[in-house]
Amino acid sequence: MTGDEDGAGDGSIAVTLRPAAGSAPPGVETTVAVVVEAAADGIAAFESVVHLDGPGRVHSLELAGNPAVPVTDIRNSGTSAVMAAAMGPAAGHEADAEIVVAELTLVGETPGEITLSVDTDTQVGPVGGGTERYTIEEYGRATVQVTEPTDDE
């Protein structure tokens, strides 16, 4: 995003996945949050895809913050989670060091490693920024180890 006269748009953000690593047995749901870091002017809109590679699928996708225009779609047999939101005048995410914009629920199907990644075409717009977009410096990745429970569990 380019800066303007009032300072909106200065700096860069990261779109990360939390937790960055985890584990779960096959068939058990686990949740991963999509987090925008360092959005100094808050968030008025965002658009992203999180890709899943490995022995699992995205089971559900929920947007945070009660957007005025929500879009969610799980595609490609659960290997892509498409999300977009226009927050509206009363529902924008206020400026904060970390803002959760969505949560994905995954299910591992067989033992192995699931890798999640934020698409590099992701866009995030600041509150009051019109068509301006933040510059995204980091696109997050996360892994979930799908492991059979041991006798101790």
Tab-separated table of C-alpha atoms in Angstrom:
chain	number	residue	atom	x	y	z
A	1	MET	CA	0.000	0.000	0.000
A	2	THR	CA	1.254	3.449	-0.649
A	3	GLY	CA	1.264	6.104	2.030
A	4	ASP	CA	-0.860	9.229	1.892
A	5	GLU	CA	-0.749	12.689	3.435
A	6	ASP	CA	-2.215	11.721	6.808
A	7	GLY	CA	0.215	8.826	7.288
A	8	ALA	CA	-2.273	6.035	6.574
A	9	GLY	CA	-0.541	3.204	4.809
A	10	ASP	CA	2.911	3.711	6.298
A	11	GLY	CA	4.593	0.392	7.092
A	12	SER	CA	3.937	-3.186	6.158
A	13	ILE	CA	1.906	-6.051	7.544
A	14	ALA	CA	2.144	-9.828	7.817
A	15	VAL	CA	-0.666	-12.336	7.273
A	16	THR	CA	0.160	-15.356	9.409
A	17	LEU	CA	-1.388	-18.624	10.560
A	18	ARG	CA	-1.634	-19.514	14.266
A	19	PRO	CA	-0.554	-21.783	15.676
A	20	ALA	CA	2.318	-22.196	13.246
A	21	ALA	CA	2.694	-25.847	14.267
A	22	GLY	CA	0.479	-28.395	15.946
A	23	SER	CA	-0.632	-32.003	15.990
A	24	ALA	CA	-3.871	-33.977	16.074
A	25	PRO	CA	-4.962	-37.585	15.611
A	26	PRO	CA	-6.807	-38.559	12.410
A	27	GLY	CA	-10.469	-37.538	12.438
A	28	VAL	CA	-10.043	-34.909	15.150
A	29	GLU	CA	-10.700	-31.246	14.346
A	30	THR	CA	-8.035	-28.609	14.931
A	31	THR	CA	-8.377	-24.843	14.483
A	32	VAL	CA	-5.954	-22.469	12.783
A	33	ALA	CA	-6.447	-18.688	12.904
A	34	VAL	CA	-5.658	-16.301	10.043
A	35	VAL	CA	-3.975	-13.316	11.713
A	36	VAL	CA	-3.042	-9.906	10.322
A	37	GLU	CA	-0.077	-8.397	12.182
A	38	ALA	CA	0.840	-4.693	12.432
A	39	ALA	CA	-2.275	-3.229	10.764
A	40	ALA	CA	-1.690	0.281	12.140
A	41	ASP	CA	-4.813	1.672	10.459
A	42	GLY	CA	-7.088	-1.273	11.226
A	43	ILE	CA	-8.787	-3.417	8.592
A	44	ALA	CA	-11.777	-2.419	6.479
A	45	ALA	CA	-11.539	-5.242	3.925
A	46	PHE	CA	-9.530	-8.345	3.128
A	47	GLU	CA	-9.359	-11.109	0.554
A	48	SER	CA	-7.295	-14.270	0.818
A	49	VAL	CA	-7.004	-17.968	0.101
A	50	VAL	CA	-5.373	-20.480	2.437
A	51	HIS	CA	-4.106	-23.599	0.666
A	52	LEU	CA	-3.858	-27.014	2.335
A	53	ASP	CA	-1.473	-29.725	1.208
A	54	GLY	CA	-1.351	-33.111	2.870
A	55	PRO	CA	-3.610	-35.802	4.343
A	56	GLY	CA	-6.492	-33.601	5.465
A	57	ARG	CA	-9.130	-31.076	4.498
A	58	VAL	CA	-10.639	-27.793	5.623
A	59	HIS	CA	-13.889	-28.695	7.371
A	60	SER	CA	-15.186	-25.185	8.099
A	61	LEU	CA	-14.264	-21.511	7.743
A	62	GLU	CA	-15.539	-18.603	9.850
A	63	LEU	CA	-14.810	-14.890	9.458
A	64	ALA	CA	-14.241	-12.748	12.541
A	65	GLY	CA	-15.665	-9.300	13.237
A	66	ASN	CA	-19.179	-9.613	11.781
A	67	PRO	CA	-18.415	-8.293	8.268
A	68	ALA	CA	-21.111	-6.441	6.298
A	69	VAL	CA	-20.188	-8.408	3.153
A	70	PRO	CA	-18.812	-11.879	4.045
A	71	VAL	CA	-17.567	-14.392	1.479
A	72	THR	CA	-16.402	-17.887	2.416
A	73	ASP	CA	-15.962	-20.899	0.181
A	74	ILE	CA	-14.187	-24.212	0.697
A	75	ARG	CA	-12.975	-25.476	-2.676
A	76	ASN	CA	-11.015	-28.292	-4.290
A	77	SER	CA	-12.266	-31.030	-1.953
A	78	GLY	CA	-11.296	-29.017	1.114
A	79	THR	CA	-7.791	-28.023	0.041
A	80	SER	CA	-8.532	-24.295	-0.494
A	81	ALA	CA	-10.319	-21.929	1.873
A	82	VAL	CA	-11.421	-18.751	0.087
A	83	MET	CA	-12.316	-15.759	2.237
A	84	ALA	CA	-13.169	-12.122	1.667
A	85	ALA	CA	-14.895	-9.454	3.714
A	86	ALA	CA	-15.903	-5.833	3.562
A	87	MET	CA	-16.267	-4.845	7.182
A	88	GLY	CA	-18.718	-1.937	6.824
A	89	PRO	CA	-18.722	1.338	8.745
A	90	ALA	CA	-19.622	-0.135	12.134
A	91	ALA	CA	-17.719	-3.420	11.952
A	92	GLY	CA	-14.100	-2.650	10.957
A	93	HIS	CA	-11.244	-4.292	12.824
A	94	GLU	CA	-9.563	-1.594	14.924
A	95	ALA	CA	-5.801	-1.077	14.710
A	96	ASP	CA	-3.943	-3.666	16.772
A	97	ALA	CA	-0.680	-5.590	16.788
A	98	GLU	CA	-2.542	-8.803	15.889
A	99	ILE	CA	-6.037	-9.083	14.381
A	100	VAL	CA	-7.718	-12.450	13.855
A	101	VAL	CA	-9.715	-12.182	10.608
A	102	ALA	CA	-10.794	-15.825	10.205
A	103	GLU	CA	-10.580	-19.302	11.695
A	104	LEU	CA	-10.219	-22.542	9.743
A	105	THR	CA	-11.183	-25.886	11.196
A	106	LEU	CA	-9.187	-28.776	9.720
A	107	VAL	CA	-9.524	-32.516	9.926
A	108	GLY	CA	-6.552	-34.785	9.344
A	109	GLU	CA	-7.605	-37.954	7.563
A	110	THR	CA	-4.521	-40.184	7.779
A	111	PRO	CA	-1.125	-39.887	9.480
A	112	GLY	CA	1.244	-37.414	7.845
A	113	GLU	CA	1.976	-33.700	7.658
A	114	ILE	CA	-0.558	-31.072	6.595
A	115	THR	CA	0.959	-27.823	5.322
A	116	LEU	CA	-1.123	-24.649	5.172
A	117	SER	CA	-0.052	-21.515	3.321
A	118	VAL	CA	-1.474	-18.033	2.760
A	119	ASP	CA	-1.793	-17.169	-0.941
A	120	THR	CA	0.512	-14.393	-2.170
A	121	ASP	CA	-2.425	-12.660	-3.900
A	122	THR	CA	-3.863	-11.788	-0.475
A	123	GLN	CA	-5.050	-8.180	-0.106
A	124	VAL	CA	-5.823	-6.225	3.065
A	125	GLY	CA	-7.280	-2.699	3.078
A	126	PRO	CA	-7.065	-0.202	5.959
A	127	VAL	CA	-9.988	1.597	7.602
A	128	GLY	CA	-10.576	4.840	5.720
A	129	GLY	CA	-8.138	3.832	2.973
A	130	GLY	CA	-10.537	3.680	0.025
A	131	THR	CA	-8.803	1.602	-2.639
A	132	GLU	CA	-5.447	1.619	-0.817
A	133	ARG	CA	-3.972	-1.714	0.296
A	134	TYR	CA	-1.327	-2.590	2.846
A	135	THR	CA	2.012	-3.927	1.618
A	136	ILE	CA	2.255	-7.520	2.794
A	137	GLU	CA	5.803	-8.505	3.725
A	138	GLU	CA	5.107	-11.996	5.097
A	139	TYR	CA	2.689	-14.715	4.019
A	140	GLY	CA	2.294	-17.307	6.749
A	141	ARG	CA	2.672	-21.065	6.752
A	142	ALA	CA	1.630	-23.623	9.329
A	143	THR	CA	2.002	-27.369	9.757
A	144	VAL	CA	-0.182	-29.895	11.509
A	145	GLN	CA	1.208	-33.353	12.222
A	146	VAL	CA	-1.522	-35.953	11.940
A	147	THR	CA	-0.424	-38.751	14.251
A	148	GLU	CA	-2.038	-41.839	15.700
A	149	PRO	CA	-2.546	-41.562	19.461
A	150	THR	CA	-0.092	-43.492	21.602
A	151	ASP	CA	-1.053	-45.759	24.483
A	152	ASP	CA	-0.247	-42.861	26.868
A	153	GLU	CA	-2.941	-40.623	25.358
